[in-house]
PDB file of C-alpha atoms in Angstrom:
ATOM      1  CA  MET A 505      23.920   6.029   3.763  1.00 51.00           C
ATOM      2  CA  PRO A 506      21.848   8.522   5.836  1.00 53.00           C
ATOM      3  CA  GLU A 507      18.827   7.235   7.734  1.00 58.00           C
ATOM      4  CA  ARG A 508      15.625   7.600   5.720  1.00 58.00           C
ATOM      5  CA  ILE A 509      12.578   9.327   7.091  1.00 67.00           C
ATOM      6  CA  ARG A 510       9.488   7.219   7.627  1.00 72.00           C
ATOM      7  CA  GLU A 511       8.028   6.074   4.355  1.00 78.00           C
ATOM      8  CA  ILE A 512       5.279   3.750   5.577  1.00 80.00           C
ATOM      9  CA  PRO A 513       1.944   5.577   5.366  1.00 78.00           C
ATOM     10  CA  TYR A 514      -0.106   5.994   8.560  1.00 75.00           C
ATOM     11  CA  ASN A 515       2.927   5.414  10.763  1.00 73.00           C
ATOM     12  CA  TYR A 516       2.398   8.040  13.427  1.00 71.00           C
ATOM     13  CA  THR A 517       4.059   5.911  16.072  1.00 72.00           C
ATOM     14  CA  SER A 518       7.510   5.629  17.511  1.00 74.00           C
ATOM     15  CA  PHE A 519       8.017   2.509  15.392  1.00 82.00           C
ATOM     16  CA  SER A 520      10.492   2.904  12.553  1.00 85.00           C
ATOM     17  CA  ASP A 521       9.874   1.531   9.079  1.00 87.00           C
ATOM     18  CA  ARG A 522      12.469  -1.150   9.856  1.00 89.00           C
ATOM     19  CA  GLU A 523      10.511  -2.264  12.926  1.00 90.00           C
ATOM     20  CA  ILE A 524       7.253  -2.461  10.984  1.00 90.00           C
ATOM     21  CA  VAL A 525       8.806  -4.355   8.071  1.00 92.00           C
ATOM     22  CA  THR A 526      10.436  -6.726  10.555  1.00 93.00           C
ATOM     23  CA  ARG A 527       7.137  -7.241  12.381  1.00 93.00           C
ATOM     24  CA  PHE A 528       5.261  -8.238   9.224  1.00 95.00           C
ATOM     25  CA  LEU A 529       7.988  -9.665   6.981  1.00 94.00           C
ATOM     26  CA  GLY A 530      10.951 -10.521   9.201  1.00 92.00           C
ATOM     27  CA  GLY A 531      14.434  -9.120   9.614  1.00 90.00           C
ATOM     28  CA  ALA A 532      15.829 -10.874   6.548  1.00 91.00           C
ATOM     29  CA  ILE A 533      13.327  -9.042   4.348  1.00 91.00           C
ATOM     30  CA  TRP A 534      14.372  -5.679   5.783  1.00 88.00           C
ATOM     31  CA  SER A 535      17.940  -6.553   4.796  1.00 89.00           C
ATOM     32  CA  LEU A 536      16.690  -7.556   1.358  1.00 86.00           C
ATOM     33  CA  ILE A 537      14.919  -4.210   0.944  1.00 85.00           C
ATOM     34  CA  GLU A 538      18.110  -2.420   1.914  1.00 83.00           C
ATOM     35  CA  GLU A 539      20.048  -4.491  -0.649  1.00 84.00           C
ATOM     36  CA  LEU A 540      17.535  -3.636  -3.381  1.00 82.00           C
ATOM     37  CA  ARG A 541      17.745   0.035  -2.462  1.00 78.00           C
ATOM     38  CA  GLY A 542      21.514  -0.147  -2.681  1.00 77.00           C
ATOM     39  CA  GLU A 543      21.181  -1.592  -6.178  1.00 75.00           C
ATOM     40  CA  ARG A 544      18.630   1.107  -7.024  1.00 70.00           C
ATOM     41  CA  ASN A 545      16.093  -1.616  -7.827  1.00 58.00           C
ATOM     42  CA  THR A 546      13.185  -0.162  -5.899  1.00 61.00           C
ATOM     43  CA  GLY A 547      11.098   2.956  -6.522  1.00 66.00           C
ATOM     44  CA  ILE A 548       7.453   2.411  -7.453  1.00 73.00           C
ATOM     45  CA  SER A 549       7.584  -1.181  -6.193  1.00 76.00           C
ATOM     46  CA  ALA A 550       8.958  -0.054  -2.846  1.00 77.00           C
ATOM     47  CA  ARG A 551       6.217   2.559  -2.504  1.00 81.00           C
ATOM     48  CA  MET A 552       3.550  -0.058  -3.263  1.00 86.00           C
ATOM     49  CA  LEU A 553       5.034  -2.435  -0.685  1.00 88.00           C
ATOM     50  CA  LEU A 554       5.166   0.311   1.931  1.00 88.00           C
ATOM     51  CA  GLU A 555       1.539   1.241   1.171  1.00 91.00           C
ATOM     52  CA  VAL A 556       0.496  -2.368   1.792  1.00 94.00           C
ATOM     53  CA  LEU A 557       2.448  -2.448   5.041  1.00 94.00           C
ATOM     54  CA  GLY A 558       0.926   0.909   6.025  1.00 92.00           C
ATOM     55  CA  ASP A 559      -2.569  -0.491   5.494  1.00 94.00           C
ATOM     56  CA  MET A 560      -1.764  -3.546   7.588  1.00 95.00           C
ATOM     57  CA  TRP A 561      -0.104  -1.433  10.281  1.00 92.00           C
ATOM     58  CA  VAL A 562      -2.986   0.988  10.699  1.00 91.00           C
ATOM     59  CA  VAL A 563      -5.555  -1.823  10.885  1.00 93.00           C
ATOM     60  CA  THR A 564      -3.572  -3.889  13.403  1.00 91.00           C
ATOM     61  CA  ARG A 565      -3.242  -0.813  15.634  1.00 87.00           C
ATOM     62  CA  ASN A 566      -6.815   0.442  15.355  1.00 88.00           C
ATOM     63  CA  PRO A 567      -9.598  -1.547  17.053  1.00 91.00           C
ATOM     64  CA  TYR A 568     -12.242   0.591  15.329  1.00 93.00           C
ATOM     65  CA  LEU A 569     -10.964  -0.408  11.894  1.00 94.00           C
ATOM     66  CA  GLN A 570     -10.644  -4.023  13.010  1.00 94.00           C
ATOM     67  CA  GLU A 571     -14.262  -4.013  14.153  1.00 94.00           C
ATOM     68  CA  ASP A 572     -15.439  -2.469  10.889  1.00 95.00           C
ATOM     69  CA  LEU A 573     -13.533  -5.010   8.799  1.00 96.00           C
ATOM     70  CA  LEU A 574     -14.734  -7.914  10.944  1.00 94.00           C
ATOM     71  CA  GLU A 575     -18.348  -6.862  10.399  1.00 93.00           C
ATOM     72  CA  ASP A 576     -18.134  -5.758   6.752  1.00 96.00           C
ATOM     73  CA  VAL A 577     -16.875  -8.717   4.733  1.00 95.00           C
ATOM     74  CA  GLY A 578     -17.176  -6.760   1.476  1.00 97.00           C
ATOM     75  CA  ARG A 579     -14.974  -3.947   2.721  1.00 97.00           C
ATOM     76  CA  ARG A 580     -12.466  -6.450   4.096  1.00 97.00           C
ATOM     77  CA  LYS A 581     -12.394  -8.331   0.784  1.00 97.00           C
ATOM     78  CA  ALA A 582     -11.860  -5.074  -1.131  1.00 97.00           C
ATOM     79  CA  LEU A 583      -8.933  -4.118   1.135  1.00 97.00           C
ATOM     80  CA  ILE A 584      -7.251  -7.510   0.770  1.00 97.00           C
ATOM     81  CA  GLU A 585      -7.779  -7.509  -3.003  1.00 97.00           C
ATOM     82  CA  ALA A 586      -6.258  -4.016  -3.249  1.00 96.00           C
ATOM     83  CA  MET A 587      -3.246  -5.195  -1.255  1.00 96.00           C
ATOM     84  CA  HIS A 588      -2.778  -8.229  -3.496  1.00 96.00           C
ATOM     85  CA  HIS A 589      -3.204  -6.049  -6.583  1.00 94.00           C
ATOM     86  CA  ARG A 590      -0.389  -3.752  -5.445  1.00 92.00           C
ATOM     87  CA  LEU A 591       1.788  -6.747  -4.666  1.00 93.00           C
ATOM     88  CA  GLY A 592       0.961  -8.178  -8.089  1.00 92.00           C
ATOM     89  CA  GLN A 593       2.383  -5.008  -9.587  1.00 89.00           C
ATOM     90  CA  ILE A 594       5.610  -5.614  -7.696  1.00 85.00           C
ATOM     91  CA  GLU A 595       5.793  -9.112  -9.148  1.00 87.00           C
ATOM     92  CA  ALA A 596       5.079  -7.794 -12.656  1.00 87.00           C
ATOM     93  CA  ARG A 597       7.863  -5.199 -12.328  1.00 83.00           C
ATOM     94  CA  ALA A 598      10.377  -7.697 -10.902  1.00 82.00           C
ATOM     95  CA  ASP A 599      11.595  -8.623 -14.387  1.00 83.00           C
ATOM     96  CA  GLY A 600      13.029 -11.894 -13.099  1.00 82.00           C
ATOM     97  CA  ASN A 601      14.940 -10.254 -10.224  1.00 82.00           C
ATOM     98  CA  LEU A 602      15.072 -13.031  -7.629  1.00 88.00           C
ATOM     99  CA  LYS A 603      15.399 -10.584  -4.733  1.00 85.00           C
ATOM    100  CA  ALA A 604      12.302  -8.673  -5.835  1.00 85.00           C
ATOM    101  CA  LEU A 605      10.416 -11.956  -6.286  1.00 89.00           C
ATOM    102  CA  GLU A 606      11.444 -13.025  -2.760  1.00 90.00           C
ATOM    103  CA  LEU A 607      10.160  -9.700  -1.459  1.00 89.00           C
ATOM    104  CA  HIS A 608       6.871 -10.257  -3.310  1.00 91.00           C
ATOM    105  CA  ARG A 609       6.522 -13.771  -1.886  1.00 94.00           C
ATOM    106  CA  ALA A 610       7.145 -12.626   1.686  1.00 95.00           C
ATOM    107  CA  ALA A 611       4.722  -9.708   1.359  1.00 95.00           C
ATOM    108  CA  SER A 612       2.018 -11.924  -0.189  1.00 96.00           C
ATOM    109  CA  GLU A 613       2.358 -14.391   2.682  1.00 97.00           C
ATOM    110  CA  ALA A 614       2.075 -11.507   5.167  1.00 97.00           C
ATOM    111  CA  VAL A 615      -1.108 -10.245   3.513  1.00 97.00           C
ATOM    112  CA  ASN A 616      -2.546 -13.773   3.601  1.00 98.00           C
ATOM    113  CA  ARG A 617      -1.759 -14.034   7.337  1.00 97.00           C
ATOM    114  CA  PHE A 618      -3.310 -10.602   7.864  1.00 97.00           C
ATOM    115  CA  ALA A 619      -6.464 -11.675   5.985  1.00 97.00           C
ATOM    116  CA  ASP A 620      -6.680 -15.018   7.803  1.00 97.00           C
ATOM    117  CA  GLN A 621      -6.424 -13.278  11.172  1.00 96.00           C
ATOM    118  CA  PHE A 622      -9.941 -11.862  10.807  1.00 96.00           C
ATOM    119  CA  GLU A 623     -11.530 -15.328  10.747  1.00 95.00           C
ATOM    120  CA  ILE A 624      -9.207 -16.517  13.511  1.00 96.00           C
ATOM    121  CA  ASP A 625     -10.244 -13.539  15.649  1.00 95.00           C
ATOM    122  CA  LYS A 626     -13.924 -14.096  14.892  1.00 95.00           C
ATOM    123  CA  LYS A 627     -13.717 -17.722  16.063  1.00 96.00           C
ATOM    124  CA  LEU A 628     -11.659 -16.769  19.113  1.00 97.00           C
ATOM    125  CA  ARG A 629     -14.252 -14.154  20.080  1.00 96.00           C
ATOM    126  CA  GLU A 630     -16.899 -16.871  20.139  1.00 97.00           C
ATOM    127  CA  LYS A 631     -14.704 -19.099  22.316  1.00 97.00           C
ATOM    128  CA  VAL A 632     -14.068 -16.169  24.658  1.00 97.00           C
ATOM    129  CA  ARG A 633     -17.790 -15.358  24.891  1.00 97.00           C
ATOM    130  CA  ARG A 634     -18.672 -18.978  25.676  1.00 97.00           C
ATOM    131  CA  ARG A 635     -15.953 -19.278  28.308  1.00 97.00           C
ATOM    132  CA  PHE A 636     -16.619 -15.953  30.048  1.00 97.00           C
ATOM    133  CA  LYS A 637     -20.384 -16.530  29.982  1.00 95.00           C
ATOM    134  CA  LYS A 638     -19.778 -19.119  32.691  1.00 95.00           C
ATOM    135  CA  ILE A 639     -17.781 -16.660  34.793  1.00 96.00           C
ATOM    136  CA  THR A 640     -19.306 -13.200  34.546  1.00 96.00           C
ATOM    137  CA  ARG A 641     -22.156 -11.259  33.015  1.00 96.00           C
ATOM    138  CA  LYS A 642     -22.270 -10.928  29.227  1.00 95.00           C
ATOM    139  CA  ASP A 643     -21.956  -7.138  29.308  1.00 95.00           C
ATOM    140  CA  ASN A 644     -18.719  -7.421  31.322  1.00 97.00           C
ATOM    141  CA  VAL A 645     -16.986  -8.787  28.199  1.00 97.00           C
ATOM    142  CA  ASP A 646     -16.236  -6.016  25.701  1.00 97.00           C
ATOM    143  CA  PHE A 647     -14.647  -6.374  22.265  1.00 96.00           C
ATOM    144  CA  GLY A 648     -15.598  -2.824  21.264  1.00 93.00           C
ATOM    145  CA  GLY A 649     -13.174  -0.252  19.987  1.00 91.00           C
ATOM    146  CA  LEU A 650     -13.635   2.223  22.823  1.00 91.00           C
ATOM    147  CA  ALA A 651     -12.916  -0.338  25.533  1.00 92.00           C
ATOM    148  CA  ARG A 652      -9.924  -1.758  23.683  1.00 91.00           C
ATOM    149  CA  VAL A 653      -8.418   1.664  22.903  1.00 85.00           C
ATOM    150  CA  SER A 654      -8.980   2.817  26.480  1.00 85.00           C
ATOM    151  CA  HIS A 655      -7.073  -0.195  27.799  1.00 85.00           C
ATOM    152  CA  ALA A 656      -4.317  -0.222  25.177  1.00 79.00           C
ATOM    153  CA  THR A 657      -2.058   2.360  26.707  1.00 71.00           C
ATOM    154  CA  ASP A 658      -0.422   3.745  29.734  1.00 66.00           C
ATOM    155  CA  ALA A 659       0.874   7.285  30.053  1.00 64.00           C
ATOM    156  CA  THR A 660       2.890   6.863  26.825  1.00 63.00           C
ATOM    157  CA  ASP A 661      -0.181   6.882  24.535  1.00 57.00           C
ATOM    158  CA  TRP A 662       1.521   4.487  22.089  1.00 61.00           C
ATOM    159  CA  ARG A 663      -1.472   2.155  21.706  1.00 59.00           C
ATOM    160  CA  VAL A 664       0.617  -0.291  19.731  1.00 67.00           C
ATOM    161  CA  GLU A 665      -0.811  -3.490  21.213  1.00 77.00           C
ATOM    162  CA  PRO A 666      -4.552  -3.193  21.818  1.00 84.00           C
ATOM    163  CA  PRO A 667      -6.017  -5.937  23.973  1.00 91.00           C
ATOM    164  CA  PHE A 668      -8.133  -8.609  22.302  1.00 94.00           C
ATOM    165  CA  VAL A 669     -10.940  -8.151  24.839  1.00 96.00           C
ATOM    166  CA  VAL A 670     -11.624  -6.130  27.975  1.00 96.00           C
ATOM    167  CA  VAL A 671     -13.236  -7.968  30.890  1.00 96.00           C
ATOM    168  CA  SER A 672     -14.653  -6.076  33.846  1.00 95.00           C
ATOM    169  CA  PRO A 673     -15.432  -8.488  36.681  1.00 96.00           C
ATOM    170  CA  ASP A 674     -18.215  -7.728  39.133  1.00 95.00           C
ATOM    171  CA  THR A 675     -16.512  -9.347  42.091  1.00 95.00           C
ATOM    172  CA  GLU A 676     -13.063 -10.281  43.304  1.00 95.00           C
ATOM    173  CA  GLU A 677     -14.109 -13.930  43.187  1.00 95.00           C
ATOM    174  CA  GLU A 678     -14.486 -13.742  39.395  1.00 96.00           C
ATOM    175  CA  VAL A 679     -10.907 -12.588  38.901  1.00 97.00           C
ATOM    176  CA  ILE A 680      -9.277 -15.996  39.490  1.00 96.00           C
ATOM    177  CA  ASP A 681     -11.512 -17.697  36.910  1.00 96.00           C
ATOM    178  CA  ILE A 682     -11.073 -14.823  34.453  1.00 96.00           C
ATOM    179  CA  VAL A 683      -7.288 -14.999  34.700  1.00 96.00           C
ATOM    180  CA  GLN A 684      -7.366 -18.793  34.274  1.00 97.00           C
ATOM    181  CA  ALA A 685      -9.658 -18.447  31.247  1.00 97.00           C
ATOM    182  CA  CYS A 686      -7.267 -15.913  29.696  1.00 95.00           C
ATOM    183  CA  ILE A 687      -4.383 -18.335  30.214  1.00 97.00           C
ATOM    184  CA  ASP A 688      -6.353 -21.262  28.769  1.00 97.00           C
ATOM    185  CA  LEU A 689      -7.425 -19.185  25.741  1.00 96.00           C
ATOM    186  CA  GLU A 690      -3.839 -17.969  25.263  1.00 94.00           C
ATOM    187  CA  LEU A 691      -4.822 -14.360  25.699  1.00 91.00           C
TER     188      LEU A 691
END
């Protein structure tokens, strides 16, 4: 079968659909999707799944969107509900197909992990602030989108893995404690 073009919305990266599905759902689910396609048991359900993955992909890659969703609980809730609604449609269309139901289960778990990550990140930010407060000035610790985007790339401009925080020490002496804090906080 010829290689498909990218079908995941908002994927303007060098990552293939397979890599994104594998990142969020695991390699076995990519194989399952391929099996369902081979049986011609996808279509609208596949598009809805890929839309959900596209939403998750664009948010995980974009610190500005992450910041907005961290601050606006209503907007975050609406996004998560829309994702679950689309996945609910996949379940409704499964018609007892165990492979489609497995796909729905895996995608629902991925959306739940995605949603939970916001609260995890919020709590981790507080831990980071408390820890770095003892090491450097408050304004040397930056969770903002501009700082994170600026430090997320090299000459490739991929920006696939934005940093959690950007710390700008005032002195060389602060660097040792900053590095140790990053290790201790599993950054």
